[in-house]
Amino acid sequence: MNRRKFFRSGAGISAGLFVAAGARPKLSAGRSIRTGATTRPVIITSHSNSTGQDAMRKAWEILAADGSALDAVEKGANVIEVDPEDTSVGYGGLPNEQGVVQLDASIMDGRTYNAGSVASIEGIKTPASIARLVMERTDHVMLVGPAALDFAKSFGYKEEDLMTEKARGIWLRWREQHSDKDDWGPAEHLVGREEATRVMDGPMDFHYGTTNVLAVDSNGDIAGITTTSGLSWKVPGRIGDSPIIGAGLYVDNKVGAAGATGRGEDVIKSCASYFIVMQMRAGRTPQEACEDAIEMIIDKYADVNPDFVPPEKFVALNKDGEYGCAWMGIRGTPRMSVHTPEGVAVFEGSSMYDPVG
Ligand code: ASP
């Protein structure tokens, strides 16, 4: 991709759209985020699928009863984490290259300016809740690996096998295809021409996926969670942006919150969530701030590789309940689920990729 192809497309500059969500979309298409969603409470998640919408409904029960943003984001994130069909977060998440599911999660509470995270934790379906325990029951911010699992078990959490048969199947296919110079897969002489083609047609790529859940409650307090199984097929022990405060998540109670999905390495180097919150502090809307972050990452790489397309997606929410999302996706516009007092809906942000230019 050439840098000239970089622009704001889809919903247009800083103007998102609502599209039908689930059975009962409540928000009208074409509504602008600049004029909409200035009410509280509001909760958003980068997951626009039915699980994301279910998560919003569950979390809304807390917000509608004047509960805290912190409780709401945890309950919402847990719904997505335990979904066995979701291969990007928690239980059922895709494993590392050796077939081990290692999860990352973080939480931040704007009201107390406190944060917690776990990284590369195995055997726990709801790492966001363990991150909350780190935040609330220790004076630390981050625990990693086997010690994070021990910490979870000390609070009564059970160690469980996180690999679903669905995830195992995708991993096994990848292992058999990722090199034509290894010995994974059937013996060469047993693979017929048709079978060889079928095997080689499978998904070779990395899979992306993470969820961010951000909320502002009726009191005006803000909280956020980012939780993920991380990049599929990652090098064992690799930690992404999701558990790193300022990278995959940042919350400032006076301003708003931001979260990231995509290649964590880009997000860590650019401190992207912190950047987005600082942009909002400087007066940018959540939508503009997300777009600014994409632009910022492209600029960072400009001298090294002007054709680089950063695969990140950012979501953000401000204290007034406005929200936005942006990516550099080459396939359509980014979406997220939102729940406001008007109901649940899918919000469509802006893609900054111009396939023509
Ligand atoms: N950001 C996650 C990571 O790098 C992966 C993703 O969002 O797809 O671990």
Short mmCIF file of C-alpha atoms and ligand atoms in Angstrom, two decimals:
data_model
loop_
_atom_site.label_atom_id
_atom_site.label_comp_id
_atom_site.label_asym_id
_atom_site.label_seq_id
_atom_site.Cartn_x
_atom_site.Cartn_y
_atom_site.Cartn_z
CA MET A 1 0.00 0.00 0.00
CA ASN A 2 1.18 3.46 -0.84
CA ARG A 3 0.94 6.28 1.69
CA ARG A 4 -1.27 8.15 -0.73
CA LYS A 5 -3.90 5.51 -0.06
CA PHE A 6 -4.13 6.57 3.53
CA PHE A 7 -7.22 8.58 4.21
CA ARG A 8 -10.38 8.53 6.21
CA SER A 9 -13.03 6.48 4.49
CA GLY A 10 -16.17 4.63 5.38
CA ALA A 11 -18.19 6.77 7.69
CA GLY A 12 -16.14 9.84 6.83
CA ILE A 13 -14.09 12.06 9.05
CA SER A 14 -15.17 11.73 12.62
CA ALA A 15 -18.67 10.70 11.79
CA GLY A 16 -19.67 7.16 12.61
CA LEU A 17 -22.82 5.32 11.74
CA PHE A 18 -25.09 2.98 13.56
CA VAL A 19 -26.05 -0.23 11.88
CA ALA A 20 -28.56 -2.84 12.92
CA ALA A 21 -27.58 -4.80 16.00
CA GLY A 22 -29.27 -8.01 17.00
CA ALA A 23 -33.03 -8.17 17.03
CA ARG A 24 -33.91 -4.72 18.27
CA PRO A 25 -31.61 -1.95 17.11
CA LYS A 26 -32.64 1.18 18.94
CA LEU A 27 -30.38 3.78 17.40
CA SER A 28 -31.07 5.20 14.00
CA ALA A 29 -28.75 4.80 11.04
CA GLY A 30 -26.82 7.87 10.04
CA ARG A 31 -26.69 9.34 13.49
CA SER A 32 -23.48 11.24 14.06
CA ILE A 33 -21.42 10.56 17.12
CA ARG A 34 -20.77 14.27 17.44
CA THR A 35 -24.41 14.98 18.10
CA GLY A 36 -25.33 11.63 19.63
CA ALA A 37 -24.37 9.70 22.74
CA THR A 38 -23.76 12.52 25.12
CA THR A 39 -25.79 10.80 27.79
CA ARG A 40 -24.53 8.55 30.57
CA PRO A 41 -24.09 5.75 31.33
CA VAL A 42 -22.52 4.28 28.21
CA ILE A 43 -20.60 1.05 27.67
CA ILE A 44 -18.80 -0.09 24.51
CA THR A 45 -16.91 -3.16 23.35
CA SER A 46 -14.78 -3.72 20.30
CA HIS A 47 -16.69 -7.00 19.80
CA SER A 48 -19.57 -6.25 17.42
CA ASN A 49 -20.85 -9.84 17.20
CA SER A 50 -23.78 -11.32 19.13
CA THR A 51 -21.53 -12.22 22.09
CA GLY A 52 -20.36 -8.61 22.25
CA GLN A 53 -23.98 -7.45 22.29
CA ASP A 54 -24.88 -10.01 24.97
CA ALA A 55 -21.93 -8.74 26.99
CA MET A 56 -23.29 -5.20 26.72
CA ARG A 57 -26.75 -6.29 27.88
CA LYS A 58 -25.26 -8.11 30.87
CA ALA A 59 -23.09 -5.14 31.80
CA TRP A 60 -26.01 -2.78 31.33
CA GLU A 61 -27.91 -4.47 34.17
CA ILE A 62 -25.22 -3.07 36.46
CA LEU A 63 -25.06 0.39 34.89
CA ALA A 64 -28.86 0.76 34.76
CA ALA A 65 -28.99 0.09 38.51
CA ASP A 66 -26.46 2.91 39.07
CA GLY A 67 -23.69 0.36 39.53
CA SER A 68 -20.07 1.15 38.85
CA ALA A 69 -18.31 1.24 35.50
CA LEU A 70 -15.72 -1.05 37.06
CA ASP A 71 -18.24 -3.81 37.86
CA ALA A 72 -19.87 -3.36 34.47
CA VAL A 73 -16.70 -3.76 32.41
CA GLU A 74 -15.70 -6.86 34.38
CA LYS A 75 -19.07 -8.57 33.97
CA GLY A 76 -19.20 -7.61 30.30
CA ALA A 77 -15.67 -8.86 29.60
CA ASN A 78 -16.40 -12.15 31.40
CA VAL A 79 -19.27 -12.89 28.98
CA ILE A 80 -16.86 -12.69 26.05
CA GLU A 81 -14.05 -14.52 27.88
CA VAL A 82 -16.13 -17.64 28.61
CA ASP A 83 -17.62 -17.92 25.11
CA PRO A 84 -16.10 -21.16 23.73
CA GLU A 85 -16.84 -20.09 20.16
CA ASP A 86 -14.70 -16.97 20.39
CA THR A 87 -11.16 -17.86 19.35
CA SER A 88 -9.58 -14.54 20.33
CA VAL A 89 -10.34 -14.12 24.03
CA GLY A 90 -10.25 -16.32 27.16
CA TYR A 91 -11.65 -19.86 26.97
CA GLY A 92 -11.41 -21.15 23.40
CA GLY A 93 -8.75 -18.60 22.45
CA LEU A 94 -6.16 -19.72 19.91
CA PRO A 95 -2.92 -21.03 21.43
CA ASN A 96 0.74 -20.15 20.97
CA GLU A 97 2.86 -21.99 18.43
CA GLN A 98 3.25 -24.96 20.78
CA GLY A 99 -0.48 -25.35 21.32
CA VAL A 100 -0.62 -23.70 24.76
CA VAL A 101 -3.28 -21.05 25.42
CA GLN A 102 -1.65 -18.07 27.16
CA LEU A 103 -3.87 -15.12 28.03
CA ASP A 104 -3.24 -11.41 28.68
CA ALA A 105 -5.64 -8.98 30.38
CA SER A 106 -5.69 -5.59 32.04
CA ILE A 107 -8.13 -3.42 33.94
CA MET A 108 -8.03 0.23 34.92
CA ASP A 109 -10.26 2.11 37.33
CA GLY A 110 -10.42 5.82 36.61
CA ARG A 111 -12.08 6.61 39.94
CA THR A 112 -9.13 5.36 41.98
CA TYR A 113 -6.43 5.73 39.31
CA ASN A 114 -5.58 2.11 39.95
CA ALA A 115 -4.70 -0.64 37.49
CA GLY A 116 -4.01 -4.37 37.38
CA SER A 117 -2.99 -6.92 34.79
CA VAL A 118 -1.97 -10.50 34.16
CA ALA A 119 0.20 -11.66 31.29
CA SER A 120 0.84 -15.04 29.75
CA ILE A 121 -1.48 -16.66 32.29
CA GLU A 122 -2.62 -20.22 31.58
CA GLY A 123 -5.59 -22.23 32.83
CA ILE A 124 -7.96 -19.42 33.84
CA LYS A 125 -11.04 -18.66 31.75
CA THR A 126 -11.56 -15.11 33.04
CA PRO A 127 -8.17 -13.35 33.19
CA ALA A 128 -9.89 -9.93 33.43
CA SER A 129 -11.15 -10.90 36.89
CA ILE A 130 -7.64 -11.93 37.93
CA ALA A 131 -6.35 -8.57 36.69
CA ARG A 132 -8.95 -6.96 38.94
CA LEU A 133 -7.69 -8.99 41.90
CA VAL A 134 -4.14 -7.84 41.17
CA MET A 135 -5.41 -4.27 41.15
CA GLU A 136 -7.52 -4.51 44.29
CA ARG A 137 -5.71 -7.06 46.47
CA THR A 138 -2.06 -6.17 45.89
CA ASP A 139 -0.01 -3.04 45.61
CA HIS A 140 1.31 -4.21 42.23
CA VAL A 141 0.08 -3.70 38.70
CA MET A 142 1.21 -6.79 36.80
CA LEU A 143 1.69 -10.52 37.48
CA VAL A 144 2.91 -12.94 34.82
CA GLY A 145 3.01 -16.63 33.91
CA PRO A 146 2.79 -19.49 36.42
CA ALA A 147 2.89 -17.07 39.37
CA ALA A 148 -0.22 -15.34 38.02
CA LEU A 149 -1.96 -18.73 37.88
CA ASP A 150 -0.89 -19.51 41.46
CA PHE A 151 -2.21 -16.10 42.49
CA ALA A 152 -5.58 -16.86 40.85
CA LYS A 153 -5.75 -20.28 42.51
CA SER A 154 -5.06 -18.71 45.91
CA PHE A 155 -8.36 -16.86 45.46
CA GLY A 156 -10.20 -20.11 44.70
CA TYR A 157 -10.09 -20.01 40.90
CA LYS A 158 -9.90 -23.45 39.31
CA GLU A 159 -7.24 -24.29 36.74
CA GLU A 160 -8.99 -25.50 33.59
CA ASP A 161 -8.07 -26.65 30.10
CA LEU A 162 -8.67 -23.60 27.92
CA MET A 163 -8.23 -25.35 24.57
CA THR A 164 -11.54 -26.13 22.86
CA GLU A 165 -11.71 -28.67 20.05
CA LYS A 166 -12.47 -25.80 17.68
CA ALA A 167 -9.27 -23.98 18.66
CA ARG A 168 -7.26 -27.20 18.59
CA GLY A 169 -8.49 -27.92 15.06
CA ILE A 170 -7.43 -24.49 13.81
CA TRP A 171 -4.02 -24.82 15.53
CA LEU A 172 -3.40 -28.33 14.15
CA ARG A 173 -4.21 -27.12 10.65
CA TRP A 174 -1.79 -24.25 11.04
CA ARG A 175 0.93 -26.55 12.38
CA GLU A 176 0.57 -28.83 9.38
CA GLN A 177 0.76 -25.97 6.93
CA HIS A 178 3.16 -23.40 8.21
CA SER A 179 6.19 -24.85 6.49
CA ASP A 180 6.70 -27.23 3.60
CA LYS A 181 10.07 -28.17 5.07
CA ASP A 182 9.00 -29.82 8.32
CA ASP A 183 7.56 -33.19 9.24
CA TRP A 184 4.15 -32.13 10.53
CA GLY A 185 1.15 -33.55 8.66
CA PRO A 186 0.73 -36.90 6.90
CA ALA A 187 3.63 -38.71 5.22
CA GLU A 188 4.40 -37.18 1.87
CA HIS A 189 3.63 -40.32 -0.10
CA LEU A 190 0.22 -40.57 1.55
CA VAL A 191 -0.93 -37.11 0.59
CA GLY A 192 -2.76 -37.31 -2.71
CA ARG A 193 -2.86 -34.34 -5.04
CA GLU A 194 -6.37 -33.37 -4.03
CA GLU A 195 -5.61 -33.71 -0.32
CA ALA A 196 -2.41 -31.69 -0.66
CA THR A 197 -4.34 -28.86 -2.29
CA ARG A 198 -7.00 -28.96 0.39
CA VAL A 199 -4.40 -28.86 3.14
CA MET A 200 -2.49 -26.01 1.57
CA ASP A 201 -5.63 -23.94 1.03
CA GLY A 202 -6.28 -23.59 4.74
CA PRO A 203 -5.67 -20.51 6.83
CA MET A 204 -1.92 -19.90 7.13
CA ASP A 205 -2.19 -16.48 8.64
CA PHE A 206 -2.03 -15.11 12.09
CA HIS A 207 -5.41 -14.48 13.65
CA TYR A 208 -6.06 -11.19 15.37
CA GLY A 209 -8.63 -10.55 18.03
CA THR A 210 -8.98 -9.04 21.48
CA THR A 211 -11.79 -7.34 23.26
CA ASN A 212 -11.84 -3.91 24.87
CA VAL A 213 -14.72 -3.03 27.19
CA LEU A 214 -14.94 0.62 28.25
CA ALA A 215 -17.67 2.29 30.32
CA VAL A 216 -18.67 5.55 31.95
CA ASP A 217 -21.27 5.13 34.69
CA SER A 218 -24.07 7.44 35.84
CA ASN A 219 -21.69 8.94 38.38
CA GLY A 220 -19.25 9.91 35.63
CA ASP A 221 -16.63 7.38 36.67
CA ILE A 222 -14.78 5.55 33.92
CA ALA A 223 -13.26 2.05 33.77
CA GLY A 224 -11.84 -0.23 31.11
CA ILE A 225 -10.69 -3.76 30.39
CA THR A 226 -8.67 -5.28 27.58
CA THR A 227 -8.55 -9.09 27.45
CA THR A 228 -7.17 -11.47 24.84
CA SER A 229 -5.56 -14.78 23.97
CA GLY A 230 -3.11 -12.62 22.04
CA LEU A 231 -1.71 -13.20 18.61
CA SER A 232 -2.33 -16.75 17.48
CA TRP A 233 0.80 -18.92 17.11
CA LYS A 234 2.88 -16.45 19.09
CA VAL A 235 6.29 -17.42 20.41
CA PRO A 236 5.71 -19.03 23.83
CA GLY A 237 5.95 -16.42 26.56
CA ARG A 238 5.32 -13.51 24.20
CA ILE A 239 3.28 -10.80 25.87
CA GLY A 240 1.28 -8.37 23.76
CA ASP A 241 -0.09 -4.90 24.37
CA SER A 242 -3.29 -5.96 26.14
CA PRO A 243 -1.88 -6.26 29.69
CA ILE A 244 0.31 -3.19 29.35
CA ILE A 245 -1.25 -0.06 30.79
CA GLY A 246 -0.92 2.77 28.30
CA ALA A 247 -0.60 0.39 25.35
CA GLY A 248 -3.65 -1.90 25.13
CA LEU A 249 -5.67 0.12 27.65
CA TYR A 250 -5.71 3.48 29.36
CA VAL A 251 -8.27 5.29 31.50
CA ASP A 252 -8.25 8.83 32.88
CA ASN A 253 -11.33 9.71 34.93
CA LYS A 254 -11.16 13.37 33.91
CA VAL A 255 -11.00 12.56 30.21
CA GLY A 256 -12.01 9.09 29.00
CA ALA A 257 -10.72 5.67 28.08
CA ALA A 258 -9.14 3.93 25.09
CA GLY A 259 -8.33 0.37 24.09
CA ALA A 260 -6.50 -1.37 21.27
CA THR A 261 -6.66 -4.56 19.25
CA GLY A 262 -4.35 -5.66 16.48
CA ARG A 263 -0.62 -6.30 16.42
CA GLY A 264 0.46 -5.62 19.97
CA GLU A 265 4.02 -4.81 19.04
CA ASP A 266 2.89 -1.68 17.15
CA VAL A 267 0.64 -0.68 20.03
CA ILE A 268 3.33 -1.12 22.69
CA LYS A 269 5.90 0.94 20.79
CA SER A 270 3.44 3.75 20.19
CA CYS A 271 1.81 3.76 23.67
CA ALA A 272 -1.35 4.06 21.63
CA SER A 273 -4.10 3.99 24.27
CA TYR A 274 -2.32 6.62 26.34
CA PHE A 275 -1.86 8.68 23.18
CA ILE A 276 -5.58 8.50 22.39
CA VAL A 277 -6.57 9.60 25.88
CA MET A 278 -4.09 12.49 25.70
CA GLN A 279 -5.55 13.51 22.34
CA MET A 280 -9.01 13.58 23.92
CA ARG A 281 -7.61 15.61 26.78
CA ALA A 282 -6.37 18.09 24.21
CA GLY A 283 -9.90 18.43 22.86
CA ARG A 284 -10.21 15.76 20.18
CA THR A 285 -13.39 13.67 20.07
CA PRO A 286 -13.00 9.93 20.69
CA GLN A 287 -13.44 9.31 16.96
CA GLU A 288 -10.81 11.87 16.00
CA ALA A 289 -8.43 10.59 18.66
CA CYS A 290 -8.67 7.01 17.35
CA GLU A 291 -7.96 8.26 13.83
CA ASP A 292 -5.03 10.29 15.16
CA ALA A 293 -3.53 7.11 16.62
CA ILE A 294 -3.67 5.27 13.29
CA GLU A 295 -2.05 8.27 11.62
CA MET A 296 0.59 8.44 14.35
CA ILE A 297 1.59 4.79 13.86
CA ILE A 298 1.79 5.20 10.09
CA ASP A 299 4.02 8.24 10.59
CA LYS A 300 6.30 6.30 12.93
CA TYR A 301 6.90 3.69 10.25
CA ALA A 302 6.95 6.12 7.31
CA ASP A 303 10.73 6.31 6.89
CA VAL A 304 11.22 2.60 7.35
CA ASN A 305 8.37 1.19 5.28
CA PRO A 306 5.91 3.62 3.68
CA ASP A 307 3.81 0.71 2.44
CA PHE A 308 3.16 -0.71 5.88
CA VAL A 309 -0.52 -1.10 6.77
CA PRO A 310 -0.85 -1.21 10.55
CA PRO A 311 -3.54 -3.75 11.47
CA GLU A 312 -4.68 -2.02 14.63
CA LYS A 313 -8.19 -1.04 15.67
CA PHE A 314 -8.77 1.54 18.37
CA VAL A 315 -11.89 2.27 20.39
CA ALA A 316 -12.43 5.19 22.74
CA LEU A 317 -15.01 6.74 25.02
CA ASN A 318 -15.01 10.12 26.75
CA LYS A 319 -16.42 11.39 30.00
CA ASP A 320 -19.50 12.79 28.24
CA GLY A 321 -20.37 9.40 26.79
CA GLU A 322 -19.20 10.08 23.23
CA TYR A 323 -17.37 7.23 21.54
CA GLY A 324 -15.57 6.29 18.38
CA CYS A 325 -13.44 3.68 16.62
CA ALA A 326 -11.02 3.55 13.72
CA TRP A 327 -8.75 1.17 11.93
CA MET A 328 -6.67 0.82 8.81
CA GLY A 329 -8.67 -2.22 7.76
CA ILE A 330 -8.59 -3.07 4.12
CA ARG A 331 -11.95 -4.82 4.40
CA GLY A 332 -14.69 -2.39 5.29
CA THR A 333 -15.19 -0.25 8.33
CA PRO A 334 -14.54 -1.14 11.98
CA ARG A 335 -17.48 -1.91 14.23
CA MET A 336 -18.17 -2.09 17.91
CA SER A 337 -21.15 -2.73 20.17
CA VAL A 338 -22.48 0.10 22.29
CA HIS A 339 -25.12 0.26 24.99
CA THR A 340 -26.62 3.62 25.90
CA PRO A 341 -29.89 4.38 27.71
CA GLU A 342 -31.48 3.97 24.27
CA GLY A 343 -30.45 0.33 23.95
CA VAL A 344 -27.78 -1.76 22.29
CA ALA A 345 -26.52 -1.07 18.79
CA VAL A 346 -23.58 -1.68 16.53
CA PHE A 347 -21.56 1.44 15.80
CA GLU A 348 -19.52 1.72 12.64
CA GLY A 349 -16.41 3.90 12.83
CA SER A 350 -13.99 4.87 10.12
CA SER A 351 -11.48 3.00 8.03
CA MET A 352 -8.53 5.10 6.98
CA TYR A 353 -7.57 2.91 4.02
CA ASP A 354 -8.29 4.03 0.51
CA PRO A 355 -8.12 1.06 -1.86
CA VAL A 356 -8.17 3.36 -4.90
CA GLY A 357 -5.93 6.32 -4.12
N1 ASP B 1 -3.38 -7.06 20.46
C1 ASP B 1 -3.32 -8.48 20.65
C2 ASP B 1 -1.88 -8.88 20.88
O1 ASP B 1 -1.01 -8.37 20.21
C3 ASP B 1 -3.83 -9.30 19.54
C4 ASP B 1 -5.04 -8.84 18.83
O2 ASP B 1 -5.67 -7.87 19.20
O3 ASP B 1 -5.39 -9.46 17.84
O4 ASP B 1 -1.65 -9.78 21.65
#
